[in-house]
Coordinates of C-alpha atoms in Angstrom, one line a residue:
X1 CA -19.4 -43.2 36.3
X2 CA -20.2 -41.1 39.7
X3 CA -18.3 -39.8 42.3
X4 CA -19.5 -39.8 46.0
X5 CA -19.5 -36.7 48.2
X6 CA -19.5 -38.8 51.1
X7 CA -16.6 -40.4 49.6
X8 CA -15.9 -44.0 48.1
X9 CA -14.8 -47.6 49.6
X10 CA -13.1 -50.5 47.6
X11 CA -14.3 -53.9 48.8
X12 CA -13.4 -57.6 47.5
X13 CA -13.8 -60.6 49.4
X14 CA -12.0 -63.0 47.8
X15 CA -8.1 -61.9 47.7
X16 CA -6.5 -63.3 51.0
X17 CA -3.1 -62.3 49.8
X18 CA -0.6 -60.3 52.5
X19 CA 0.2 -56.5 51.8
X20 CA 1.6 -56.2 55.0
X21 CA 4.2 -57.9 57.0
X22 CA 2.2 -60.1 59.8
X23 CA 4.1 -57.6 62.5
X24 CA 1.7 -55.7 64.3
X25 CA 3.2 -52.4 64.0
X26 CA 3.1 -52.5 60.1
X27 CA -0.6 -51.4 60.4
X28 CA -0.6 -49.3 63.1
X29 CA 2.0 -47.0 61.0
X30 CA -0.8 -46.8 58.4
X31 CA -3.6 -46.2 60.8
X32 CA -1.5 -43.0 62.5
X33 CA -1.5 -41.3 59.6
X34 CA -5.1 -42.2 58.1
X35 CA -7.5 -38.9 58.9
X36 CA -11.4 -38.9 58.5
X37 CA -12.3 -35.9 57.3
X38 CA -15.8 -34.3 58.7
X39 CA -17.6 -31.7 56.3
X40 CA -20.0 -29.2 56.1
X41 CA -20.6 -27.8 53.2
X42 CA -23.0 -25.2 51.3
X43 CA -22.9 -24.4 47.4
X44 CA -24.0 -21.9 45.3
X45 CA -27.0 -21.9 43.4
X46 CA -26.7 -21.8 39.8
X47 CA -30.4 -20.9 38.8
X48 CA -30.9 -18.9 41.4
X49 CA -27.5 -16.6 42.0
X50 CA -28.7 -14.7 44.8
X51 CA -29.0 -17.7 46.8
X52 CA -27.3 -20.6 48.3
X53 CA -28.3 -24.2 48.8
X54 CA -28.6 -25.5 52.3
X55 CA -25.8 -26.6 54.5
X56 CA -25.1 -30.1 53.9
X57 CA -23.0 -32.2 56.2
X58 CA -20.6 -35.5 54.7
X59 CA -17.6 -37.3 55.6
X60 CA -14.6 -38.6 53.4
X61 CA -11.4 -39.6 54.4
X62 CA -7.2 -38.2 53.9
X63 CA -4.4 -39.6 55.0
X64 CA -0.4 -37.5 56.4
X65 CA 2.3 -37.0 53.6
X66 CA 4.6 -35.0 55.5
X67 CA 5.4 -31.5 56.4
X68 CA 1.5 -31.5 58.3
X69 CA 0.1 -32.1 55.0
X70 CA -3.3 -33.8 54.6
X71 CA -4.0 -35.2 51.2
X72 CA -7.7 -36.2 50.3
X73 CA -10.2 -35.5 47.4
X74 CA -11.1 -31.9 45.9
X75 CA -15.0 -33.4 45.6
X76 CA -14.6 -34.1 49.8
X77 CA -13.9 -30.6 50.5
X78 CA -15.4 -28.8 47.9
X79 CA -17.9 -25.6 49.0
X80 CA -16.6 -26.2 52.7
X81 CA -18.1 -24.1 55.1
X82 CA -16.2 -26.0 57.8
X83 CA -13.6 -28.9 57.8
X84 CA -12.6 -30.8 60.7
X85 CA -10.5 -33.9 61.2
X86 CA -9.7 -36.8 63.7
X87 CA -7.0 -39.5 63.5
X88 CA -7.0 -43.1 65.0
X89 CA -7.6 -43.0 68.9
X90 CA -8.4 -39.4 68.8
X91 CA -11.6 -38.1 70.7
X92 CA -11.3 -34.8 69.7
X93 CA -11.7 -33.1 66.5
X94 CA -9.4 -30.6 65.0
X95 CA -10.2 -27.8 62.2
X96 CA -8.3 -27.4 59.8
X97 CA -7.2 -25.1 56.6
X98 CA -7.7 -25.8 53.2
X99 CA -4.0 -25.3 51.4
X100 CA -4.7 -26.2 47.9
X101 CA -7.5 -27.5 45.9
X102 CA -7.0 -28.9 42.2
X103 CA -10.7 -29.7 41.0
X104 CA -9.3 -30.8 37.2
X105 CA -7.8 -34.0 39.2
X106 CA -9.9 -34.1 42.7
X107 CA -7.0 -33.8 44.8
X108 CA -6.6 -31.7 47.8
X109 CA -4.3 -30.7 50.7
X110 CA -5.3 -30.0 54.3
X111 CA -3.4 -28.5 57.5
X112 CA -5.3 -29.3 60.5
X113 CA -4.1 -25.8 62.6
X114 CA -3.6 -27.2 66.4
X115 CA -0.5 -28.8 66.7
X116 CA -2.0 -31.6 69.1
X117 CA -3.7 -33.1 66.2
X118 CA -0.7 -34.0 64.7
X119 CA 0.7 -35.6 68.4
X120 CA 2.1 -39.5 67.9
X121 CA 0.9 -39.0 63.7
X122 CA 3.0 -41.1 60.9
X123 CA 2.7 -40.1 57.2
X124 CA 2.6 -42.2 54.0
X125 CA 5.2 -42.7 51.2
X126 CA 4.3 -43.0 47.6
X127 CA 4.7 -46.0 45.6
X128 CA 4.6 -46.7 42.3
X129 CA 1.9 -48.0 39.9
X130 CA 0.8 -50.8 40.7
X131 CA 0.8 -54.4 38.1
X132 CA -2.3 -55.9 37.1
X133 CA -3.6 -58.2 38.9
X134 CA -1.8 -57.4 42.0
X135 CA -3.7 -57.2 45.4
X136 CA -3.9 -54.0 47.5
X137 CA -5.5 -52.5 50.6
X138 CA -8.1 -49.2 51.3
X139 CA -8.0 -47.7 54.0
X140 CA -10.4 -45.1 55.5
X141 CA -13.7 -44.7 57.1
X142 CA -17.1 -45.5 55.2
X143 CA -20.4 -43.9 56.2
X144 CA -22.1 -46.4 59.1
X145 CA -18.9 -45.9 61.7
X146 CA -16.0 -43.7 63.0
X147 CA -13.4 -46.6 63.2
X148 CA -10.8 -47.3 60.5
X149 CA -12.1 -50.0 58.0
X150 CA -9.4 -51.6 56.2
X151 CA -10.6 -53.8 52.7
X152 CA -9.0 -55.6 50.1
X153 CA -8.9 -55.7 46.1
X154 CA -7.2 -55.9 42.9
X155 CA -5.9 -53.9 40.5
X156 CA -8.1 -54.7 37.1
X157 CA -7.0 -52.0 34.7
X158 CA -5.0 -48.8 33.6
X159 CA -6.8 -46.6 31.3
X160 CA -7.3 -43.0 30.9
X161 CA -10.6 -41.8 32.0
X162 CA -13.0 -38.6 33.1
X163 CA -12.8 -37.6 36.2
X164 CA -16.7 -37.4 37.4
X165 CA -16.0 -34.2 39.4
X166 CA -14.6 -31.6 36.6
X167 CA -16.6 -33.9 34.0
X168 CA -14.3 -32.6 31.8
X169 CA -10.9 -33.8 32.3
X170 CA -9.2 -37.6 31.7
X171 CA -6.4 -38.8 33.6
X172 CA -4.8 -42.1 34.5
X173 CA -7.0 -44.0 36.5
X174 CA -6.9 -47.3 38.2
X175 CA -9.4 -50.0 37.8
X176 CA -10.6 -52.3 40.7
X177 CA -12.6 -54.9 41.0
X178 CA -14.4 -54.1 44.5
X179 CA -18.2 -52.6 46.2
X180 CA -18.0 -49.3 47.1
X181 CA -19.3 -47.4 50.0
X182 CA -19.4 -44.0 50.4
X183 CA -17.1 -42.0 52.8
X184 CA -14.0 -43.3 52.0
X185 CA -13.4 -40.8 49.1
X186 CA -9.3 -39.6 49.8
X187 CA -8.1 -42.9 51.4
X188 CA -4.9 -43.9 50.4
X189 CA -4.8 -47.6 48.4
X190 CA -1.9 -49.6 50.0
X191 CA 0.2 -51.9 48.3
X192 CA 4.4 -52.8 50.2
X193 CA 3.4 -50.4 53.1
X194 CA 3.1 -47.4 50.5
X195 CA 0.5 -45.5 48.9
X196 CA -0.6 -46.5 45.2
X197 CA -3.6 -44.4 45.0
X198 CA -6.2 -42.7 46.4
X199 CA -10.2 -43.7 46.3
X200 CA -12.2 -41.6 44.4
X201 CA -14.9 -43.0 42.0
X202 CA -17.6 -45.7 41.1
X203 CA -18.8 -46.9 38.0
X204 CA -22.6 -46.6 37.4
X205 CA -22.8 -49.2 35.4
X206 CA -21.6 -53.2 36.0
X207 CA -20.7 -54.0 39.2
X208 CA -17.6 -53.8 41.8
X209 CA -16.1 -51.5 40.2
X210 CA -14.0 -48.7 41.7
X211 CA -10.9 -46.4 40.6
X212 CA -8.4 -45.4 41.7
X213 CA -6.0 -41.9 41.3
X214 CA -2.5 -43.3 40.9
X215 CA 0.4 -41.7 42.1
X216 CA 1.5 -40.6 38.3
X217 CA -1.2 -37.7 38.6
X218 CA -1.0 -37.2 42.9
X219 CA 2.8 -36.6 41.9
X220 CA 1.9 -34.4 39.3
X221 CA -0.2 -32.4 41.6
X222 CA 2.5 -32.0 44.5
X223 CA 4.9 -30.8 42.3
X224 CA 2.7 -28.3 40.5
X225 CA 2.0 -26.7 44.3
X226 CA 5.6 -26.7 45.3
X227 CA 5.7 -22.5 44.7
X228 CA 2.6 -21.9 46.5
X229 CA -0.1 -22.2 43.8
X230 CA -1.8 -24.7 41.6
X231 CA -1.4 -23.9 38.0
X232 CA -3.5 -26.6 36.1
X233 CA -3.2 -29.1 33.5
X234 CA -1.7 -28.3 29.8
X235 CA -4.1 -28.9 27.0
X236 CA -2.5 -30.2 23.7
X237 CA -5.5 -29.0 22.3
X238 CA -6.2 -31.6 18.9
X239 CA -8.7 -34.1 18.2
X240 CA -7.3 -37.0 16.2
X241 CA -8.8 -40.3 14.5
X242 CA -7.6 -43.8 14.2
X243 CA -6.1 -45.0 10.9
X244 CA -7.5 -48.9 10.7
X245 CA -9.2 -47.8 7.3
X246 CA -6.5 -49.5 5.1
X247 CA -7.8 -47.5 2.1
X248 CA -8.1 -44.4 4.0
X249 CA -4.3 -44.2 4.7
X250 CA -3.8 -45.7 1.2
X251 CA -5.7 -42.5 -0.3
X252 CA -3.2 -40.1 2.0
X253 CA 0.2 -41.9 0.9
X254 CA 0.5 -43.4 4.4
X255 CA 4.2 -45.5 3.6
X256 CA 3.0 -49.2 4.2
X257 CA 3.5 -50.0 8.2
X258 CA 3.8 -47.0 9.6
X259 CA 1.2 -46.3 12.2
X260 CA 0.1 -43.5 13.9
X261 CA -3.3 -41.3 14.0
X262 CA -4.5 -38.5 12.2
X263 CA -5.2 -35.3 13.2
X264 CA -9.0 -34.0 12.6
X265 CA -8.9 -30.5 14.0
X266 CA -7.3 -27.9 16.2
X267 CA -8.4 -26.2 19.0
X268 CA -7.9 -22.4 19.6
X269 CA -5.1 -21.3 21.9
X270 CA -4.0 -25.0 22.7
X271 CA -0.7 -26.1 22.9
X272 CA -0.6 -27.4 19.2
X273 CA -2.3 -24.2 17.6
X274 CA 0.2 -22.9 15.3
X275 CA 2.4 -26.1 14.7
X276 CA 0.3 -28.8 14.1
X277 CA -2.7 -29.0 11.1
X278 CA -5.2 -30.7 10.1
X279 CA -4.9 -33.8 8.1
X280 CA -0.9 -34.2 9.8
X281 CA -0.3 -38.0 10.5
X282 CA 1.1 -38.4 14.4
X283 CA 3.6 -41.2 14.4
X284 CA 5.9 -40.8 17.9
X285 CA 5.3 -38.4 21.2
X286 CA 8.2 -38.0 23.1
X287 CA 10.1 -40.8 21.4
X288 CA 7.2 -42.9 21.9
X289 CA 5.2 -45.0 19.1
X290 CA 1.5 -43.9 18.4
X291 CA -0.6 -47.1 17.4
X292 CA -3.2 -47.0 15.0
X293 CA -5.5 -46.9 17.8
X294 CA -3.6 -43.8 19.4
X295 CA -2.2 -45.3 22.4
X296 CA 1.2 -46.0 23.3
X297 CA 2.6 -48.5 25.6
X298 CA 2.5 -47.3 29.6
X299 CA 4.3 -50.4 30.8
X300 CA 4.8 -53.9 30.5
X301 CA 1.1 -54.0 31.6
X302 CA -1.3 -51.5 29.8
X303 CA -1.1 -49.0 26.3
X304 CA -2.8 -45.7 27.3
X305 CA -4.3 -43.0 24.6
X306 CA -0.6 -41.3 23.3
X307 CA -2.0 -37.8 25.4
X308 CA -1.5 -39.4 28.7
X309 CA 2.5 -38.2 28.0
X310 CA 1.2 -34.5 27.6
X311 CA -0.4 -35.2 30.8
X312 CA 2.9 -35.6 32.3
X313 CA 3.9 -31.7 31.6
X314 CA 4.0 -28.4 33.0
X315 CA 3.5 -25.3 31.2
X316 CA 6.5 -24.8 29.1
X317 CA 7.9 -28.3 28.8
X318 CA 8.6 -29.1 24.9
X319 CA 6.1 -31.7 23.1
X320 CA 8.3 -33.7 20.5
X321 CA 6.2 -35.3 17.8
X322 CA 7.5 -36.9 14.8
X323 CA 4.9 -36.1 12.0
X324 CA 4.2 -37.5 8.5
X325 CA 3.4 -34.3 6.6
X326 CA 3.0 -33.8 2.9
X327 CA 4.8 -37.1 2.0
X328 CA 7.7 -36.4 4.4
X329 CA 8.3 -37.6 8.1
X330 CA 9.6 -34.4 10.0
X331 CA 10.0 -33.5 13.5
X332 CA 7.7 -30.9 15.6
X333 CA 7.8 -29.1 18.6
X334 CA 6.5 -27.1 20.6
X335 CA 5.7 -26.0 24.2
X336 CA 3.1 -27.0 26.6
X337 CA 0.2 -24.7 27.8
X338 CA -2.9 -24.2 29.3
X339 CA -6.2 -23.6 28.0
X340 CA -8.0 -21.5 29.7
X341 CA -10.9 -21.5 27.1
X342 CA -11.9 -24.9 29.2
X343 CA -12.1 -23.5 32.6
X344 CA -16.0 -22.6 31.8
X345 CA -16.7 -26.3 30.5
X346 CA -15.5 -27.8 33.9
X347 CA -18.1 -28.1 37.3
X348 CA -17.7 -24.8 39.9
X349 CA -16.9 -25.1 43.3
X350 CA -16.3 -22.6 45.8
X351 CA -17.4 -18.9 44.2
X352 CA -21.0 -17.7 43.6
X353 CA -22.2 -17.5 40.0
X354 CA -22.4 -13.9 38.0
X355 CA -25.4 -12.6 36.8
X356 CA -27.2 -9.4 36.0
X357 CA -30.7 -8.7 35.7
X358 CA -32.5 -6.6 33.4
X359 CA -36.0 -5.6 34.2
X360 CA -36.7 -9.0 35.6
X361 CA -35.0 -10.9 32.7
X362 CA -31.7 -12.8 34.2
X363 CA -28.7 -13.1 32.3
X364 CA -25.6 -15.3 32.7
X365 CA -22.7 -16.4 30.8
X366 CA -23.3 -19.9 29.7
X367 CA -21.6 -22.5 31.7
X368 CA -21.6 -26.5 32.7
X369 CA -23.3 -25.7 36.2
X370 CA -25.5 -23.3 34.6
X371 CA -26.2 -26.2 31.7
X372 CA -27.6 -28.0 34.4
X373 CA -29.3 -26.0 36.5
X374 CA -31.7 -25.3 33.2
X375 CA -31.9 -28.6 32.2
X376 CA -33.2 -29.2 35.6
X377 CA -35.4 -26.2 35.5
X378 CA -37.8 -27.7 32.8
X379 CA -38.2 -24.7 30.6
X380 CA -35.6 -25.6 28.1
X381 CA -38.1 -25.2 24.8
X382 CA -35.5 -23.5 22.3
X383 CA -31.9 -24.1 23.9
X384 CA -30.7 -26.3 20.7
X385 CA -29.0 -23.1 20.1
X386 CA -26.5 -22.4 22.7
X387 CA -26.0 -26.2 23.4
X388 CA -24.6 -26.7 20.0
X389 CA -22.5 -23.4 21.0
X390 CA -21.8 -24.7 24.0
X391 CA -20.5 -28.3 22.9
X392 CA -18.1 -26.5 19.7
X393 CA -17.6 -23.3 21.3
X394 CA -13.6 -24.2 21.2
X395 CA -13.7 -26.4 18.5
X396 CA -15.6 -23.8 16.2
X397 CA -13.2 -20.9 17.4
X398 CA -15.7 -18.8 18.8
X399 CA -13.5 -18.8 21.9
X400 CA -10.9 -16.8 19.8
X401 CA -12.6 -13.6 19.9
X402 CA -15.5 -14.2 22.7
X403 CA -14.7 -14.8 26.5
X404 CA -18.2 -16.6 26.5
X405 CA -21.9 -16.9 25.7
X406 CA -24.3 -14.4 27.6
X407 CA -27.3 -16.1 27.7
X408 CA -31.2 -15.3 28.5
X409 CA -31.6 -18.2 31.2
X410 CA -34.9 -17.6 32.8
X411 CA -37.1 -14.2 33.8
X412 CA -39.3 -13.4 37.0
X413 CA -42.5 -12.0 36.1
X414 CA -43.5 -8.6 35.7
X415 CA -45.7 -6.2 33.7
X416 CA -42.4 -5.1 32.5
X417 CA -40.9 -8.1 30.6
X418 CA -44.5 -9.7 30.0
X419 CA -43.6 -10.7 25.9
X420 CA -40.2 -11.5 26.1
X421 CA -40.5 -14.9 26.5
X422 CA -39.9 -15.3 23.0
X423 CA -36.3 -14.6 23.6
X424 CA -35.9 -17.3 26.5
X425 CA -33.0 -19.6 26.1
X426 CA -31.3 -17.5 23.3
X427 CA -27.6 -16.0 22.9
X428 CA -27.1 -12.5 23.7
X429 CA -25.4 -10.6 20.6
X430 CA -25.2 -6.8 21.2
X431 CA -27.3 -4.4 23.4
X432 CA -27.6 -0.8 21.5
X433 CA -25.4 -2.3 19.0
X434 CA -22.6 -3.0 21.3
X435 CA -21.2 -6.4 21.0
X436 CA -21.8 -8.9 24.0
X437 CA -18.8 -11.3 24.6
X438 CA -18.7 -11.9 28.3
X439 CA -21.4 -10.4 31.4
X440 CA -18.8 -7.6 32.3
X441 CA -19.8 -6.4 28.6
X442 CA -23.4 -6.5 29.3
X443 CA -22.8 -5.0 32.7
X444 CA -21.2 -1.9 31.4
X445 CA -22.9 -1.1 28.4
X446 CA -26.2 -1.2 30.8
X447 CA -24.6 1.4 33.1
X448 CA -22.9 3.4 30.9
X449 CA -26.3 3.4 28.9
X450 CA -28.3 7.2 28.3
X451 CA -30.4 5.9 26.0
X452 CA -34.4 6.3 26.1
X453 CA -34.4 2.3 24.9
X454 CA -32.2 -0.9 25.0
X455 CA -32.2 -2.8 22.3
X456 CA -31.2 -6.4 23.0
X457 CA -30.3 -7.9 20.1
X458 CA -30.4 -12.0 20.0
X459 CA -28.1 -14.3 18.2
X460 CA -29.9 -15.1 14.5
X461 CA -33.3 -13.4 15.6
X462 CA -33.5 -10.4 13.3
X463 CA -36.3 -8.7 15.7
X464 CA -34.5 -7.2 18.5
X465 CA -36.0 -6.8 22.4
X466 CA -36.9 -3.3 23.2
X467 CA -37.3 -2.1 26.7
X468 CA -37.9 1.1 28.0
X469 CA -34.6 1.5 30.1
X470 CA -36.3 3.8 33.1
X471 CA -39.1 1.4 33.3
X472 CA -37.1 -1.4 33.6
X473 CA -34.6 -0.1 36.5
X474 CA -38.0 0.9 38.1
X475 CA -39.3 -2.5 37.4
X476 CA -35.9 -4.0 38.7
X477 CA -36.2 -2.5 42.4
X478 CA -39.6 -4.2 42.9
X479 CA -38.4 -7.6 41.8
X480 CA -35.7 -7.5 44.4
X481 CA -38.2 -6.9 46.8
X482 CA -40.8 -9.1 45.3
X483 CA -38.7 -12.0 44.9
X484 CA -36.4 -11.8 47.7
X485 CA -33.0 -10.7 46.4
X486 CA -32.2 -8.3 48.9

């Protein structure tokens, strides 16, 4: 599955059913309030921190919700340099502010700042989720022309599923069965003159087929900006496993008929740290009935897996499960949270990347954009080590007591670092015998330092890196120059 910064458009051509009244001014409502979105953007550059990529220019499309609020896509406006906008009949175009951006959903509001834009506008209602099988409209602008394109399609699924631009987090998603094109990315899916999604993804694989964000999580992401700020998703924070193995819940006195999943392991500072435990048998959420499979019933139309209801929550809101524990069915609860131990596993947008560099050799806490950028690179030989970190770094509960992996990523040649490439691609441990849990760590102890020497120390390598620590700020002053950091 891939997202499209140029944005996304749902096409099918063979659903001829009316969404719309056959009166005229039913449409035109929807077109006065559908904006394309013009963007130019530049991002940061991973592997090489000093820099920045070149500007890059894409379109996507939003559409009014009220109070001069544009709603569109994170991955549309993401690394904006510039944003400008234009409605239906408009000639001119308008810039506009970025509000608030939520990148663990892709959704995004907009305030175009002149007035005029805004002159003869509607805005959209949201509906509800939509049935299966029901037909439904896009609206927005694909790449190839600057006048509204309106398509149609039909709703194929509900299932929970990652969202391509965090590529960490699942939410609810709508299926379609429809060709996509990009720059519609942010337009609003129409179904009884209201909104019942927004366009935002393709699958790679198969064909004609698009999603949709429902209205379950653009709800969610309204409310959560109502004080001024987004906050985030909760995390519950467990992984769990199906209980089909009839002599598997036979061998953990699992009373005949009552389903549910087990739970495998906890993660560190999630919401169920502290009140649930391993091996505990989840039976309800909520009031709710877990299958065997883990899912519980959405609607009439669709079972989801059981944590769509935690998606539901803000921090604080209770989680009630009903747990089979130690040959008793008891009740647990507990409040929602976030996890801020998964911020680092999520994409970056907007903010330049850390780093600090030590006689030539570059350091930087390891993240997904920095995963990629040295995947990329081609000089990967001996990263097993921090990608298995990387992958169980919550799971393991090294994310108790370390912010994050520091990591030798790549060096720049000089006299001064000539053998260290030994200790490419490994996991900083301590530096003078200082521990290393974050790059503010590293940073300090390095200017704090005295010492004749540094001693890097790597994770699991008994044979520490020594550099002479006047040589290498000597050293470090010619690289700028050399290699154009300045």
């Amino acid at each position: 599955m891939r997202i499209l910064k140029s944005g996304l458009i749902v096409l099918v051509f063979s659903i001829h059913f009316p969404l719309f009244s056959e009166e005229k001014s039913d449409f035109d409502h929807v077109r006065k309030a559908v904006v394309q979105i013009k963007v130019y953007s530049q991002a940061f550059s991973t592997f090489t921190p000093w820099a920045t990529d070149g500007v890059r220019a894409s379109s996507g499309t939003g559409f009014l919700i009220g109070n001069k609020r544009i709603l569109t896509n994170a991955h549309v406006i993401s690394n904006a340099k510039y944003v400008q906008v234009q409605r239906y009949n408009q000639t001119e175009w308008y810039r506009v502010k970025i509000l608030h951006v939520a990148h663990d959903c892709d959704l995004a509001v907009l305030e175009a700042e002149d007035p005029e834009f805004y002159k003869d506008s509607t805005e959209l209602s949201l509906g509800e989720i939509p049935e299966l099988n029901s037909s439904l409209i896009v609206v927005g602008y694909p790449i190839g022309g600057n006048k509204v394109s309106v398509t149609r399609g039909i709703v194929s699924r509900k299932e929970q599923s990652k969202y391509e631009h965090s590529s960490v987090d699942s939410h609810l998603v709508l299926q379609v069965d429809a060709a996509i094109n990009p720059g519609n990315s942010g337009g609003p899916a129409i179904q009884n003159n209201k909104v019942v999604g927004v366009a935002f993804q393709v699958a790679t694989k198969g064909e004609n087929i698009g999603y949709l964000i429902p209205t379950k999580v653009i709800r969610h992401f309204l409310k959560d900006i109502e004080d001024g700020r987004y906050d985030g998703y909760v995390e519950l924070g467990i992984g769990t496993f199906n209980s089909f193995n009839t002599s598997l819940r036979k061998a953990k006195g699992i009373p005949e008929g009552l389903e549910g999943v087990f739970v495998t392991r906890i993660l560190p500072n999630g919401s169920a740290d502290g009140y649930l435990k391993e091996g505990d048998y989840l039976t309800e959420i909520d009031g709710l009935a877990i299958g065997r499979n883990g899912t519980i019933t959405l609607d009439k139309d669709a079972r989801v897996d059981f944590t769509e209801t935690v998606d539901d929550k803000y921090s604080g809101e209770p989680i009630r499960f009903k747990v089979f524990r130690n040959g008793k069915l008891i009740d647990v609860e507990f409040k929602a949270k976030r996890m801020p131990d998964f911020d680092f596993m999520r994409n970056r947008y907007d903010t330049p990347f850390d780093y600090s560099m030590i006689g030539g050799l570059l350091f930087q806490e390891m993240t997904r954009d920095l995963l990629g950028a040295w995947s990329r690179s081609g000089n990967t030989s001996g990263g097993s080590q921090f990608l298995y970190r990387y992958d169980y770094f919550i799971e393991d509960g090294i994310g108790r007591t370390k912010k994050a992996d520091v990591v030798l990523y790549r060096k720049l040649a000089h006299p001064v670092n000539s053998s260290s490439d030994y200790f490419l691609n490994l996991v900083l441990e301590s530096v003078n015998g200082e521990a290393i849990n974050s790059l503010a760590d590293l940073k300090r102890i390095i200017g704090e330092s005295k010492s004749k020497f540094l001693k890097l120390k790597f994770l699991n390598i008994d044979l520490p890196l020594i550099l002479d620590r006047e040589e290498t700020q000597k050293a470090d002053s010619q690289i700028r120059s050399t290699y154009g950091l300045e």
